[in-house]
XYZ file of C-alpha atoms in Angstrom:
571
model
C 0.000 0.000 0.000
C 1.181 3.359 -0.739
C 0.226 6.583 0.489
C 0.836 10.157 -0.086
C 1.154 13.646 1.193
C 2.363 17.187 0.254
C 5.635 16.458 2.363
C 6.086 12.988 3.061
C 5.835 9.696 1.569
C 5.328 6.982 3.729
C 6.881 3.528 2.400
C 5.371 0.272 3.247
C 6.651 -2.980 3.304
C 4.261 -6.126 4.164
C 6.389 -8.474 6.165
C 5.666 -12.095 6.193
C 6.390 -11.986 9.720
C 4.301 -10.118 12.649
C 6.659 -7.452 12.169
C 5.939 -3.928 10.454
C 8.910 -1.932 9.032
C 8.333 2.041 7.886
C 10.308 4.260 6.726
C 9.331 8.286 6.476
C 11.446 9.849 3.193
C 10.924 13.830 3.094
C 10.906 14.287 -0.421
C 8.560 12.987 -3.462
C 9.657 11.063 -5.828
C 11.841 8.194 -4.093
C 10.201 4.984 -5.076
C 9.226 2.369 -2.709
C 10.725 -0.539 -2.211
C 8.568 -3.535 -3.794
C 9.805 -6.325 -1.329
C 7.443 -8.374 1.011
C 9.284 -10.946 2.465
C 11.573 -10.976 5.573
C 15.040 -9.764 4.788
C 17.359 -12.313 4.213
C 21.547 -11.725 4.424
C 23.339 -12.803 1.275
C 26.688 -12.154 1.792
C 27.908 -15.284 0.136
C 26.147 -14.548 -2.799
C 28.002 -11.301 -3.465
C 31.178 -10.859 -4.716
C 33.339 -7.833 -4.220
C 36.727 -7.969 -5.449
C 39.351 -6.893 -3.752
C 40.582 -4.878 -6.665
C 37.983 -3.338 -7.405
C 34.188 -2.835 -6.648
C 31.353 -4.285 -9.166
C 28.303 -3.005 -7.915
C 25.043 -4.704 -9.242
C 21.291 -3.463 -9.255
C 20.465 -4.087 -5.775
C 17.017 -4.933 -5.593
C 15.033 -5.839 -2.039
C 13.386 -8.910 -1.596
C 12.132 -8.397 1.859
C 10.894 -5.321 4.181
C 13.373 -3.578 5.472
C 16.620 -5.209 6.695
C 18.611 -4.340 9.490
C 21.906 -3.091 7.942
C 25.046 -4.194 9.694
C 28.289 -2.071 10.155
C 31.036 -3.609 8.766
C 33.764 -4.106 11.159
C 36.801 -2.280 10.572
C 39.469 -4.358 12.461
C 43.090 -2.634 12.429
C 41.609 -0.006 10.288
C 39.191 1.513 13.145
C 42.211 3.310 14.483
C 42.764 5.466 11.291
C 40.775 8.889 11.007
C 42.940 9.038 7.398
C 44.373 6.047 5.617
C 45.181 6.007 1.759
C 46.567 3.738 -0.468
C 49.246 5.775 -2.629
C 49.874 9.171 -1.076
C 48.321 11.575 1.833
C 48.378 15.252 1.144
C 47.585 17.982 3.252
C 47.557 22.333 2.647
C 46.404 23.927 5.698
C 46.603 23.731 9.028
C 44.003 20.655 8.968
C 43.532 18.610 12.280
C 43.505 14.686 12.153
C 42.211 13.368 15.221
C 43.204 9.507 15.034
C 45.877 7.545 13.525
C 47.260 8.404 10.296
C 48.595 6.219 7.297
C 49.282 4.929 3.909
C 50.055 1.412 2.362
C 51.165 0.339 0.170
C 52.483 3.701 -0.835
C 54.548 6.163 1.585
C 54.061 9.459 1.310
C 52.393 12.046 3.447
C 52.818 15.703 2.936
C 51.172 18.713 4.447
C 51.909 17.699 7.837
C 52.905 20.486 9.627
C 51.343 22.554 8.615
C 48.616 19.915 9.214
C 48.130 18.146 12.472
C 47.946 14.804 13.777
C 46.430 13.934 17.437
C 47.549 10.154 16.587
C 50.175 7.988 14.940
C 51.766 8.594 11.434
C 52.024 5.247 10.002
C 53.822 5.671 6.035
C 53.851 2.186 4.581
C 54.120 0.369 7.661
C 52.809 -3.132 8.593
C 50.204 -1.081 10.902
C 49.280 0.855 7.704
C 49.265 -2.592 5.815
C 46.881 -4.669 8.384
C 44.641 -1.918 8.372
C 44.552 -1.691 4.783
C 43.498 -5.783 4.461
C 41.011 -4.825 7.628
C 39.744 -1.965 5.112
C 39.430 -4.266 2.266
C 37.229 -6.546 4.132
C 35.025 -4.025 5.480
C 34.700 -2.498 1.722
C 33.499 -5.908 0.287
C 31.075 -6.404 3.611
C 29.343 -3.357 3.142
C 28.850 -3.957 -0.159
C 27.364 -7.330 -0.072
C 24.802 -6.369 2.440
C 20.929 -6.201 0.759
C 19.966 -3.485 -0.569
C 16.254 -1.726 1.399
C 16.137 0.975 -1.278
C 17.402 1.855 -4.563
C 17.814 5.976 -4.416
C 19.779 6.253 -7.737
C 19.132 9.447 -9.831
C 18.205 10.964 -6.165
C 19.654 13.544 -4.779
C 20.560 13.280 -0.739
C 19.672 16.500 0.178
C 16.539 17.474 1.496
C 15.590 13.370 2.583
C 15.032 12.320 6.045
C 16.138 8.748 6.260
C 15.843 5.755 8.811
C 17.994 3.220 9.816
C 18.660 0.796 6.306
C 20.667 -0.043 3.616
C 20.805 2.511 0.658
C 21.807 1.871 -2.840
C 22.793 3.554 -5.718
C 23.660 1.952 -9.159
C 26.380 5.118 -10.581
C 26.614 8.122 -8.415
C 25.521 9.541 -5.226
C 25.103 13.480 -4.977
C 24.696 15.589 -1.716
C 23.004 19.254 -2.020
C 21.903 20.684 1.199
C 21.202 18.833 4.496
C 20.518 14.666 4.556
C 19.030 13.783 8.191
C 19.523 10.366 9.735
C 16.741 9.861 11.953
C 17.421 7.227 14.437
C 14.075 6.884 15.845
C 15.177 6.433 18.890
C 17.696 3.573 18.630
C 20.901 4.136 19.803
C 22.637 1.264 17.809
C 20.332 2.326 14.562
C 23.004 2.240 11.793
C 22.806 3.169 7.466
C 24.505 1.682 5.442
C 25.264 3.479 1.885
C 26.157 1.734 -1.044
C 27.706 3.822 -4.219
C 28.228 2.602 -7.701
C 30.765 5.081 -8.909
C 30.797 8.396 -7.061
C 30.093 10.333 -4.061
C 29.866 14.153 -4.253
C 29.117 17.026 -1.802
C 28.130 20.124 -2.608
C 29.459 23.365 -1.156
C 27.762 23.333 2.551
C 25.850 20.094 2.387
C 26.027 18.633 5.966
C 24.795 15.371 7.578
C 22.198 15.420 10.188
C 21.852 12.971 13.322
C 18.181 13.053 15.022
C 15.591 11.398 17.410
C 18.653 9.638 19.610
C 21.476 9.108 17.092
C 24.596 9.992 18.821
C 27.751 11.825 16.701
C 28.364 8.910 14.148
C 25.859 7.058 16.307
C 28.639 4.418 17.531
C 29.844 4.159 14.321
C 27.592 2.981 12.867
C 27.562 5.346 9.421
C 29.002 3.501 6.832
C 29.530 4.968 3.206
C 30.746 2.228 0.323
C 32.156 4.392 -2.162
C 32.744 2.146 -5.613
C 35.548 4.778 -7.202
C 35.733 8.324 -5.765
C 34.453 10.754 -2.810
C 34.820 14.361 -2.928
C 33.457 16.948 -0.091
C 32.538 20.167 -1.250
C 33.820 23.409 0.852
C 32.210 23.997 3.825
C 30.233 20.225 3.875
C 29.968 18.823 7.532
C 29.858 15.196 7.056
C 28.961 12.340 9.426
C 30.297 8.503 8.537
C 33.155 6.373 7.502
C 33.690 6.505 4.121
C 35.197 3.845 2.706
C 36.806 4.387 -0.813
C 37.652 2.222 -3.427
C 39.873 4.899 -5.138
C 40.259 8.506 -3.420
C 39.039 10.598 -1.461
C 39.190 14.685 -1.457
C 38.291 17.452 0.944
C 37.589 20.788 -0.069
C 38.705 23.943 1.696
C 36.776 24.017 5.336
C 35.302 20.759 5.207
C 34.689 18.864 7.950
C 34.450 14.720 8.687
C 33.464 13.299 12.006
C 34.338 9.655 10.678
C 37.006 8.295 8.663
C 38.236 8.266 5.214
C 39.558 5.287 4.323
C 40.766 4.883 0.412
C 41.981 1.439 -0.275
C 43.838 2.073 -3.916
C 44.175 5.876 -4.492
C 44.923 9.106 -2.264
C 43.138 11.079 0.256
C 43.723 14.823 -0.153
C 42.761 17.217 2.560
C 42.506 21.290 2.441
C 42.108 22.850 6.220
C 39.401 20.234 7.394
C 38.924 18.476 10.904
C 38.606 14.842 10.401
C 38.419 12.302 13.204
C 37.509 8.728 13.469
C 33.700 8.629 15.584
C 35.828 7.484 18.381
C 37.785 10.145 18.792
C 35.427 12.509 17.814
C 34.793 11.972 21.723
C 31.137 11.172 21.579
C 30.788 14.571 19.728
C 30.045 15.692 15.988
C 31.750 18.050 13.943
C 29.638 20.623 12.326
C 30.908 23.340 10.115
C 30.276 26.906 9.965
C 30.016 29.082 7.416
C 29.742 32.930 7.312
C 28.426 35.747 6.175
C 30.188 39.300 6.735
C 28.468 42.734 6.402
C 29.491 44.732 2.834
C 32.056 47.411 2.679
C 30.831 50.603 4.742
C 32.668 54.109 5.692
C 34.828 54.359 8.449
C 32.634 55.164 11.670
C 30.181 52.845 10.060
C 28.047 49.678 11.184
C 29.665 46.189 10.491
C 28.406 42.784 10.978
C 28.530 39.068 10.749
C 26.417 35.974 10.564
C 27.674 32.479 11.512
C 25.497 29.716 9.903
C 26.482 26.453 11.867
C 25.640 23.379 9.528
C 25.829 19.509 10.187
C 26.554 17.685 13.636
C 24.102 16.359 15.744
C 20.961 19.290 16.174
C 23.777 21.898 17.041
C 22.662 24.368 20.064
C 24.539 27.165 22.079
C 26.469 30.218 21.449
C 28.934 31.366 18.604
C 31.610 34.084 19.577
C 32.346 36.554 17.257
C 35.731 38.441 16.839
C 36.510 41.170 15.444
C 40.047 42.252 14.375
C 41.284 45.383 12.807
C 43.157 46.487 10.050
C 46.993 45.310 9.862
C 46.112 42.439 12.285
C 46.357 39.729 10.145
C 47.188 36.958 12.012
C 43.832 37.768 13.912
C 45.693 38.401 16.880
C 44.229 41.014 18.565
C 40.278 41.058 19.002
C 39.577 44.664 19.482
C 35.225 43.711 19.383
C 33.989 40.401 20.419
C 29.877 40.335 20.491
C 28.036 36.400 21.415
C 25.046 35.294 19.591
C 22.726 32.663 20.403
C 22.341 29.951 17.900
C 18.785 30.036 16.597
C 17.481 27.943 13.884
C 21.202 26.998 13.190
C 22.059 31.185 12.713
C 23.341 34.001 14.620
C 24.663 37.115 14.613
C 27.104 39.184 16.109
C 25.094 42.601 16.091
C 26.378 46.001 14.495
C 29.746 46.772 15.607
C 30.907 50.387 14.712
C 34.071 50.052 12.865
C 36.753 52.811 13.313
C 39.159 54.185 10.305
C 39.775 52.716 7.061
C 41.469 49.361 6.459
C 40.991 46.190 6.272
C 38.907 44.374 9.132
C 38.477 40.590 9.922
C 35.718 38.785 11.534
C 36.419 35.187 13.209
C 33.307 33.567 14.248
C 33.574 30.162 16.953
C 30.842 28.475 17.531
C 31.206 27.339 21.216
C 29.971 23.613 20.720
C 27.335 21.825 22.989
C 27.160 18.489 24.458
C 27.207 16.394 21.414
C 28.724 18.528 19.161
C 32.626 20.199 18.858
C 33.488 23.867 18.600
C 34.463 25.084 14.613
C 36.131 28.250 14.238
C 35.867 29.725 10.575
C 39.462 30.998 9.769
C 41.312 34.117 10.212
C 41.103 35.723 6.862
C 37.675 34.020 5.443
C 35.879 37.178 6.419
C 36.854 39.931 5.646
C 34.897 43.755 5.332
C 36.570 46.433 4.049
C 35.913 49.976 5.828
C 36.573 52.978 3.319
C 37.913 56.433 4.501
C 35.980 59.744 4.226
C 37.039 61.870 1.938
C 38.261 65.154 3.323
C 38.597 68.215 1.639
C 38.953 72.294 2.202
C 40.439 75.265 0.945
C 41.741 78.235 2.963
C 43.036 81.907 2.015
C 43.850 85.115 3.397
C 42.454 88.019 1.061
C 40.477 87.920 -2.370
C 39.691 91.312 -3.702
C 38.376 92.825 -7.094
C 36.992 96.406 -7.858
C 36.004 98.068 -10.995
C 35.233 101.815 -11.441
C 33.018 101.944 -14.640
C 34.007 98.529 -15.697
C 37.242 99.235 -15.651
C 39.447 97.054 -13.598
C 41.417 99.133 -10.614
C 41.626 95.801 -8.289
C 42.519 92.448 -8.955
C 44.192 90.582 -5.741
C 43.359 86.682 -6.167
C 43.431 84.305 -3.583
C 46.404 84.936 -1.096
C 47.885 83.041 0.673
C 46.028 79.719 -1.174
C 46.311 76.416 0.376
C 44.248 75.667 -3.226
C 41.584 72.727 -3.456
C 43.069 70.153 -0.913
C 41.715 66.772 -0.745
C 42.786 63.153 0.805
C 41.222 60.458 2.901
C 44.213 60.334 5.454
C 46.600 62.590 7.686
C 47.518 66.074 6.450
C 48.329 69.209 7.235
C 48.877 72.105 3.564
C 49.947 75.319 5.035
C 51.247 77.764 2.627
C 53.616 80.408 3.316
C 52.312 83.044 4.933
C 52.348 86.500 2.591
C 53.948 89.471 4.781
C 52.701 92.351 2.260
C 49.910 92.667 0.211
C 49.996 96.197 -1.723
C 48.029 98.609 -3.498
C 44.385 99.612 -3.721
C 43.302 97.033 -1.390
C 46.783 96.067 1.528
C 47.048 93.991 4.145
C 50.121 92.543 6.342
C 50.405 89.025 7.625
C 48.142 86.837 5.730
C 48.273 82.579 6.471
C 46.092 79.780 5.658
C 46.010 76.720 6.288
C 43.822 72.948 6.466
C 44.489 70.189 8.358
C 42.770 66.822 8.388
C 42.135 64.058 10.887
C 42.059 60.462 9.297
C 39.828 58.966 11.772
C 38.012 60.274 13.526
C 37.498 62.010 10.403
C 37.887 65.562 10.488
C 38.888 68.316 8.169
C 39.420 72.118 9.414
C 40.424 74.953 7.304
C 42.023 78.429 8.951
C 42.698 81.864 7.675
C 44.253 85.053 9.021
C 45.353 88.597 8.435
C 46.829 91.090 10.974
C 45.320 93.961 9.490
C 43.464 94.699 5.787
C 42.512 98.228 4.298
C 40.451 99.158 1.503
C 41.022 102.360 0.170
C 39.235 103.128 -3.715
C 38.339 107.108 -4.635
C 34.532 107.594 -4.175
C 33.638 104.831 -0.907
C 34.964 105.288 2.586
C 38.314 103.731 3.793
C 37.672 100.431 5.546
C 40.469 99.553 7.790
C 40.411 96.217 9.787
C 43.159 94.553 12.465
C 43.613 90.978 13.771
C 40.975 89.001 11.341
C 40.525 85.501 11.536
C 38.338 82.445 10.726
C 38.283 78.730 11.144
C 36.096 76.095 9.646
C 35.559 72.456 10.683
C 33.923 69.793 9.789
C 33.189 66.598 10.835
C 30.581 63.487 10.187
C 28.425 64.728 12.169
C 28.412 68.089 11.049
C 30.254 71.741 10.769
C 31.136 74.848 12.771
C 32.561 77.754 12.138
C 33.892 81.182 13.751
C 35.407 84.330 13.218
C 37.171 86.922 15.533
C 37.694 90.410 14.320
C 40.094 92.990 16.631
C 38.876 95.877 15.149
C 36.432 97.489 11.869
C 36.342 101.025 10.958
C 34.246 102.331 7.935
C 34.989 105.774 7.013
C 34.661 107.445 10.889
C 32.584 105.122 11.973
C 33.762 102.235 14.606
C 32.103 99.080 13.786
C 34.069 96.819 15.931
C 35.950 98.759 18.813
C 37.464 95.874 20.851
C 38.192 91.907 19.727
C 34.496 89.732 19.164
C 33.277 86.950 17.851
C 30.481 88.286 15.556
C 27.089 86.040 15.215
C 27.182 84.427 11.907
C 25.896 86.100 9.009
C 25.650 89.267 11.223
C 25.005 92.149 8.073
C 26.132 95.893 9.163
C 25.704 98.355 6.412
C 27.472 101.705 6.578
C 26.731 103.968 3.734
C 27.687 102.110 0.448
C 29.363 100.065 2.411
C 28.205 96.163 3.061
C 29.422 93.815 5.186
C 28.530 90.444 6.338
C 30.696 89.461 9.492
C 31.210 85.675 10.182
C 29.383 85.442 6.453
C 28.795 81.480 6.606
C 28.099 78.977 4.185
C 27.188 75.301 3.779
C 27.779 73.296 0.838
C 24.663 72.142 -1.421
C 26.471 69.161 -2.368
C 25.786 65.761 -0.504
C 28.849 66.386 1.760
C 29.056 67.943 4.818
C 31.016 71.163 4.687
C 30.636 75.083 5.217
C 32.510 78.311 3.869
C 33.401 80.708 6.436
C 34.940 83.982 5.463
C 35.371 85.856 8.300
C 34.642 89.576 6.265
C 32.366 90.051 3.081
C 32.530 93.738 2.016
C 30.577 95.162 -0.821
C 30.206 98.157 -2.773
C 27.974 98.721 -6.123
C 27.417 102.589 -6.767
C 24.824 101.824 -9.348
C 27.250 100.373 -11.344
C 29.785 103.305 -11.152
C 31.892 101.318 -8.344
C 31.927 97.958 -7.762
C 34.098 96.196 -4.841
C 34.209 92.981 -3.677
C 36.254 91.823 -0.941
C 36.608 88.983 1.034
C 39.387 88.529 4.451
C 40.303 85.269 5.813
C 38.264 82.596 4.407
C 38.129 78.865 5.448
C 36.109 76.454 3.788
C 35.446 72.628 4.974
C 34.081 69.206 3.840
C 33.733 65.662 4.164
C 32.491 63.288 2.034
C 31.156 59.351 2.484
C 30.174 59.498 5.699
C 28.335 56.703 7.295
């Protein structure tokens, strides 16, 4: 009988027996399995070679069987054992014994690391390659429950039994082993050709599977195996060729590849017994995009595989030039929900290059992973500071004819940079003519982080003297600009302002901004202030406007110590 729902198929085997097998497969389109007799064990109808693998269509004749874990003999010692060569890049971490036969070479090791025995082409390495051998050809005789070939794992929720596939076997996303309860429930996988992971598939343990669930996850590879980065992985595999580990993959059981090589790329791989009792999940990251210094930054820790992972993940923060990630200088804790967290917004300071290292802390049944220095990186950009700053700017025109003409002086000119500075140019002792002064400086100086840019600007005394307007004599004129991210002040001081015989300013002040005083044909704005229109923050302050239009006859413009600010990308 078969019957069907949105989510689930439920399989059905009649037994001849009083007993009633079930198995729950979350995902359509897995057939059935057509057996309805009791299960029978044919090992000594199978033959495996010990040369190679010849995997047949494995059809059930009976509900479902109890599979059997193959006993691995000297090889149960071995987290990693190859037959021609073991290679390592990375600072991987073997927990268990470690070997090769008949071949002798391992590489990688430092910078790899082995909690266990190396054993290159040794008679340890040798026994536990025969052991291997025997285990290969026992798992692969065992019955067949269901055929899954042409399915993918991922997304299935499977119960204890033997699984079959006649070619390949591909991994995308999470397969769940649901124990139902048994501690000793064990699977038993059976692979024509290939077995392939992609990039953060994990394996699952549920309802009262322990980590590897005493060992009993056994994976009969007939040629190849290759984990894709970032796959957490539950189970011995056991090769016929070779095996391969992407970059931050993670095994809690061993690879064992009787004829070929097993290739490793910064992974953790243990055997189940020295995982401790405990899986090894894998976590993968996600780090906030590129923002400007002073800015919010981020990450999120996705912990995938192990046994129902629970707890905390620590999350460090290192700044630019630290690239060893030596020196945490944020470290935020996030609880593990739905197999995410987060470290929260973390304000980053100047511009470099930051790192985020996420942990996550591990639980009763499953180990700590730390994603590795360098995997996350966020880049922090500087503002961009600008300003300009000069001492006198005069022009005046009697009849449109040109009597004045002093440009900018002293001029810092148009100074711009996202780090450090300081542009002061020499100060100008005389200025002569129609419009004088004495003692005119400017200068603007920025602040990397916190950003900052301020301009200055000075004179010790200015006089405008044209035919047909009153003199205007001034002494001790200055004004200063600054602006940060969160906005801009300015000020100006004046000593002293005369307009013809009148006194405008008698003793040193700080005028209001924008105060206007006209005397005669004479106009002046003192502390004139201006903020950019353009999206950055800035303002113009010029610490004396003075202007003259006689109906057109005379026509003066005249501006003393000027400073003008800005920032741009600002958070």
């Amino acid at each position: 009988m078969h019957r069907f729902s949105t989510a689930v198929r439920t399989l059905t085997g009649a037994a001849a027996t009083d007993r009633e097998h079930r198995m729950r497969v979350t995902r359509e389109g897995v057939a059935p399995p057509r057996s309805t007799g009791e299960t029978m064990r044919a090992l000594a109808g199978a033959t495996i070679l010990a040369t190679g693998v010849a995997m047949a269509v494995l059809t059930p004749t009976a509900a479902y069987a109890v599979a059997t874990t193959p006993p691995l003999g000297a090889a149960a010692t071995f987290a990693v054992l190859a037959g021609s060569t073991v290679t390592n890049t990375g600072p991987s971490v073997v927990t268990g014994d470690l070997g090769v036969s008949p071949g002798t070479a391992v590489t990688g090791f430092p910078p790899g690391t082995v909690n266990g025995t190396i054993h290159a082409g040794d008679p340890t390495a040798a026994a536990a390659q025969g052991d291997l051998t025997t285990a290969y050809n026992f798992a692969a005789g065992e019955a067949c429950d269901t055929n899954l070939t042409s399915t993918d794992l991922g997304g299935l929720t499977l119960p204890p039994a033997v699984y079959c596939f006649n070619t390949s076997a591909q991994l995308t996303g999470t397969l769940t082993l649901d124990a139902q309860g048994n501690p000793n429930a064990a699977w038993v996988f059976q692979i024509g050709t290939t077995l392939t992971t992609a990039s953060n598939s994990a394996v699952v343990l549920i309802n009262g599977a322990t980590p590897c669930n005493n060992n009993n996850v056994t994976w009969q590879v007939g040629s190849s195996a290759t984990l894709g980065t970032g796959t957490s992985f539950v189970g011995n595999i056991l090769a016929n060729q070779s095996i391969s580990l992407a970059a931050g993959s993670n095994s809690t059981g061993s690879l064992l590849a009787r004829i070929g090589a097993v290739t490793l790329d910064t992974n953790n791989v243990s055997t189940c017994g020295g995982a401790g009792g405990t899986a090894g999940p894998s976590v993968t990251t996600t780090p906030s995009g590129s923002v400007p210094a002073g800015g919010n930054i981020s990450d999120t820790a996705r912990v995938i595989g192990g046994a129902s992972p629970t707890g905390t993940v620590t999350f460090r923060l290192y700044g630019p030039g630290d690239n060893s990630c030596a020196n945490a200088i944020a470290t935020r804790t996030g609880a593990l929900t739905g197999g995410t967290a987060s470290s929260g917004n973390v304000t980053a300071g100047g511009a470099g290059t930051y790192n985020w290292v996420a942990t996550y802390n591990g639980d009763a049944n499953n180990r700590p992973v730390t994603s590795p220095c360098g995997s996350e990186k966020v880049v922090v950009s500087g503002q961009n500071l600008t300003g300009r700053a000069y001492g006198l700017k005069a022009t005046a025109t009697l009849l449109g004819v040109p009597l004045v003409t002093v440009p900018r002086t002293p001029d810092t000119g148009p100074v711009s940079t996202t780090s450090n500075s300081s542009t002061t140019t020499p100060c100008v002792a005389t200025v002569s003519g129609l419009v004088s002064a004495h003692a005119l400086c400017a200068n603007v100086t920025t602040v990397a982080f916190p950003s900052k840019s301020t301009a200055t600007a000075s004179t010790a005394d200015t006089t405008v003297a044209i035919a047909g307007i009153p003199t205007v004599t001034m002494r001790t004129i200055q004004s200063s600009s600054t602006t940060t991210c969160s906005g801009s002040t300015g000020s100006a001081t004046i000593e002293f302002l005369k307009v013809g015989n009148t006194v405008v300013i008698g003793a040193p002040g700080r005028p209001a901004p924008n105060t206007g005083i006209n005397v005669g044909v004479v106009s002046l704005v003192l502390n004139e202030q201006i903020p950019l229109t353009t999206p950055d923050k800035g303002l113009t302050v010029n610490a004396v406007h003075l202007k003259v239009n006689t109906l057109g006859l005379a026509v003066v413009d005249v501006i003393v110590a000027s400073s003008e600010s800005d920032i741009g990308n600002c958070p």
